[in-house]
Amino acid sequence: MQSLLYGRLRKLVHRNNGKGRAKGSFYRKSLIMMLIVTSVPGLITGALVYGMAGGKLKNELLHMHNKQIEQRARNIDAQLTNLELMLSHWAFDTKFDYSLTGRNFIRDFERARDITKTLLVMQGSNTMNKLVGLYLGGDGQPVLFDPEYDTLTSTPDQAAIYESLLAAGKVAYWTDMSFNPQRPDSKELTLVHQIPGGSLKPFGALYIRLDNEKVGDMLRTMTPYDGGETFLLQDNGNLFASAGAGGSESAFVVRLKEGISSRGTEEGSFLLEWNGATFTVTYGKFSRIADSWTYVSASPISSITAPVVFISKLIFMVSLSALLLAAVLAWFASRTIYSPIKRLMNVLLGEKPLTDGRGDEFSLIERQWIHLNRESTELHTRLSEQLPYVKESFLHQLLQGYLYAYSEDNLLERMGRYRWKVNNHRFIVLYVQLTGIASLEGKFKYGDEGLVTFAAVNMIEEFAVKHFEQSKAINFHDLAAGLLVIVPKGVSYDDELASFGEELTHAVNHILNMRLTIAISEPSDGIAQIPLFFEEVKHAANQRYFNNENQMIAMGTLHAGGEGAAETQYPFALEREFIQALRTGQETDAYELLRAFLAALSHAGAKAVDVQQGMLHLLGSVQHAIMVSGIQPNRLFKCANMYEQLSQIREPQLILAWFQNKVCAPFLTELGSRSDYQVKRLIEQAMVYLQHNYMKDLSLDHCADHIGMNPFFLSKSFKQVTGKNFIDYLTGLRMDKAKELLRESGLKINDVAEQVGYQHSYFNRIFKKLEGMTPSRYRELSQPE
């Protein structure tokens, strides 16, 4: 290609220099003549070698190939005969006589194990054996050794397959059949012998299922070359085994059958033309049990005659090498002449080949310049179209902190390159969060977060353009979006931000029917601070009130007024009752207590972060209860990060549904499968009795008498169901009530001890042992400052 290219350029140069077209043509014709002269002798020699010696060598190679196929066919015949003799030997063995009929192999497991060992020995006697099995049918229950003992009463389709082994009407025979009712096409070459050997009324069958891959490997020994086809075929056409991918009805196999039948002989060889290729076909007969098989081996003649072809190709390659050498010399001679034009063409065309021969070199240069100019214009247009997407990608990386390695000057330069005015400007970051998707009454549903966020981002951009000279919204696709606003220094934009927030909130409320939380950062003088401000506004959004109302949070007011907010009281009593309901399997009560727990966290004035932290704490308590019950949370939740999943949910209804479906339901299902229902109900009565009488002098015997249960069985069952022993559970119940009284009442320590069933001195000692501090110290630490 390069020699032709430079030949064409040389012709153009000579024509432009006034030296005429003839010299260029003569140079091209001389080059072609030289190539022909140098290559023709080698081509002629190769043709003579192939014509004189190729035919004789070809016939000799074909004869040797046929002899080789016949020898390998005899080897295969010997392998199959060995299999038949082995199976016949075992069929007449006393292990497989009428003593197997009606035998209960479950009771007589020694006999079953002996049969399995025998089958395994038979299976290992030949590498082609995939499985040796025994089927016992007759009038009794069908039994299958495959090679392990099994019954077939629950699988009638499978029993029908094995029953067909007895219905063949032959004592010993070969067949190809599928042992899988769901996959009737997965047939295997199978040798069957009915038992007992020589009986007129067989009641079972020994069978050997051959490995299809090993059978294919065995047949491929008759085709030592790539390509072609090798197969075995019964004369009645019922059995077909092939080394290739084609079935018995493939066009090539059918054509081979027709060619063999047209010759009328039991063995021989012939040549067959198929799809433009010549195949040498060798066929013959195998004598099998009560049948006769035909083996067929078809190999491409090109593989057999490869040595002759290689010699001819070698001579042709020598000639082509001489031609290539002549081309290289011609190219080297023209290189100096065309070097200036070559440099110019390389600059304009690069590695692209010349495909247009119109005009001279300078016309080509002119056209290429026009083309490059047009491409430059198109690239500028395309860049203008793609600039918004590039800017969005840059902002996304900036907000997420991926550009931390860049200096302030580098970031300013990049933003200026993206046509932002950043000199003497400040940056404000807004984080917008949508809530209320779980209560939209059909307008949107859970799973439409991407669609809802896309609509909200369009609204954000529309209103931002009205209020700010420079702004860009970022779609986070999870009911959240970001907005970067660039404003001139020295100008207050508080009113504009408030107006923007009101208009956007009104539009989202009426169009999307959702509530909006907008967190606004303080103005930043540097681009490098933007990721920090973005993290601040994201955390500020979590400070929203958990009542699904519209909220606008400015970082300045948040810092100024955040300390006076009321603290959320954690409902310890509801948590304890909820955990107890879970551990005793009370699904309805557990779900009601869960709703009450979430409602207590979500009281008026509660913030999203407090509710979220409370639910995360409850999740930790549930996981602790699961572990105490002897269940691994990782296995129960399939190694899912439950804390991460819960932290991503912002809707009260969705939190409740997630907790019920992802946490409670798997635990209750697992618990229900482990504990007896009646025992759990009795333990539940015992726990209720303890909750109502924990302040009294209780013992294990008193509780067992109350619920009508043996004390020893109560102790064991109590530990199994709750994960705690009786006295530890009672102590924990009393300690929880004592801590509640210490936190929420003004009772004296003596009165608290009496109300939970302890003497004052013992109460102080056990409280300090369990909590690591005295009751008085606990009360001091629990009181709000």
mmCIF file of N, CA and C in Angstrom, residues 676 678-680 682-683 700 704 707-721:
data_model
loop_
_atom_site.group_PDB
_atom_site.id
_atom_site.type_symbol
_atom_site.label_atom_id
_atom_site.label_comp_id
_atom_site.label_asym_id
_atom_site.label_seq_id
_atom_site.Cartn_x
_atom_site.Cartn_y
_atom_site.Cartn_z
ATOM 1 N N ASP A 676 -41.147 -23.812 69.922
ATOM 2 C CA ASP A 676 -42.504 -24.347 69.900
ATOM 3 C C ASP A 676 -43.473 -23.245 70.334
ATOM 4 N N GLN A 678 -46.480 -23.308 71.837
ATOM 5 C CA GLN A 678 -47.072 -23.373 73.165
ATOM 6 C C GLN A 678 -46.065 -22.977 74.238
ATOM 7 N N VAL A 679 -44.801 -23.386 74.041
ATOM 8 C CA VAL A 679 -43.770 -23.018 75.018
ATOM 9 C C VAL A 679 -43.591 -21.510 75.036
ATOM 10 N N LYS A 680 -43.569 -20.897 73.831
ATOM 11 C CA LYS A 680 -43.424 -19.439 73.772
ATOM 12 C C LYS A 680 -44.597 -18.743 74.470
ATOM 13 N N LEU A 682 -46.318 -19.891 77.009
ATOM 14 C CA LEU A 682 -46.143 -20.021 78.461
ATOM 15 C C LEU A 682 -45.060 -19.071 78.969
ATOM 16 N N ILE A 683 -43.953 -18.973 78.199
ATOM 17 C CA ILE A 683 -42.884 -18.054 78.606
ATOM 18 C C ILE A 683 -43.392 -16.611 78.551
ATOM 19 N N LEU A 700 -38.299 -18.527 91.144
ATOM 20 C CA LEU A 700 -38.602 -19.383 89.997
ATOM 21 C C LEU A 700 -39.768 -20.312 90.304
ATOM 22 N N ALA A 704 -43.331 -20.559 88.341
ATOM 23 C CA ALA A 704 -43.723 -21.834 87.736
ATOM 24 C C ALA A 704 -45.097 -22.266 88.245
ATOM 25 N N ILE A 707 -47.944 -20.232 86.382
ATOM 26 C CA ILE A 707 -48.282 -20.568 84.990
ATOM 27 C C ILE A 707 -48.493 -22.065 84.803
ATOM 28 N N GLY A 708 -48.366 -22.874 85.883
ATOM 29 C CA GLY A 708 -48.601 -24.301 85.791
ATOM 30 C C GLY A 708 -47.521 -25.036 85.037
ATOM 31 N N MET A 709 -46.268 -24.811 85.410
ATOM 32 C CA MET A 709 -45.155 -25.357 84.658
ATOM 33 C C MET A 709 -44.096 -25.885 85.626
ATOM 34 N N ASN A 710 -43.374 -26.910 85.230
ATOM 35 C CA ASN A 710 -42.300 -27.445 86.052
ATOM 36 C C ASN A 710 -41.178 -26.413 86.174
ATOM 37 N N PRO A 711 -40.637 -26.145 87.392
ATOM 38 C CA PRO A 711 -39.591 -25.118 87.543
ATOM 39 C C PRO A 711 -38.357 -25.381 86.674
ATOM 40 N N PHE A 712 -37.928 -26.664 86.635
ATOM 41 C CA PHE A 712 -36.742 -26.965 85.823
ATOM 42 C C PHE A 712 -37.010 -26.696 84.341
ATOM 43 N N PHE A 713 -38.196 -27.126 83.847
ATOM 44 C CA PHE A 713 -38.537 -26.886 82.440
ATOM 45 C C PHE A 713 -38.727 -25.397 82.154
ATOM 46 N N LEU A 714 -39.282 -24.666 83.148
ATOM 47 C CA LEU A 714 -39.443 -23.221 82.983
ATOM 48 C C LEU A 714 -38.089 -22.544 82.840
ATOM 49 N N SER A 715 -37.126 -22.927 83.687
ATOM 50 C CA SER A 715 -35.796 -22.318 83.614
ATOM 51 C C SER A 715 -35.143 -22.573 82.266
ATOM 52 N N LYS A 716 -35.230 -23.825 81.799
ATOM 53 C CA LYS A 716 -34.610 -24.182 80.507
ATOM 54 C C LYS A 716 -35.299 -23.479 79.344
ATOM 55 N N SER A 717 -36.635 -23.474 79.333
ATOM 56 C CA SER A 717 -37.379 -22.846 78.232
ATOM 57 C C SER A 717 -37.215 -21.333 78.256
ATOM 58 N N PHE A 718 -37.159 -20.748 79.461
ATOM 59 C CA PHE A 718 -36.993 -19.299 79.569
ATOM 60 C C PHE A 718 -35.671 -18.866 78.930
ATOM 61 N N LYS A 719 -34.627 -19.620 79.188
ATOM 62 C CA LYS A 719 -33.323 -19.313 78.592
ATOM 63 C C LYS A 719 -33.356 -19.493 77.070
ATOM 64 N N GLN A 720 -34.052 -20.553 76.607
ATOM 65 C CA GLN A 720 -34.104 -20.837 75.172
ATOM 66 C C GLN A 720 -34.865 -19.756 74.412
ATOM 67 N N VAL A 721 -35.973 -19.270 74.953
ATOM 68 C CA VAL A 721 -36.828 -18.314 74.238
ATOM 69 C C VAL A 721 -36.276 -16.904 74.339
#
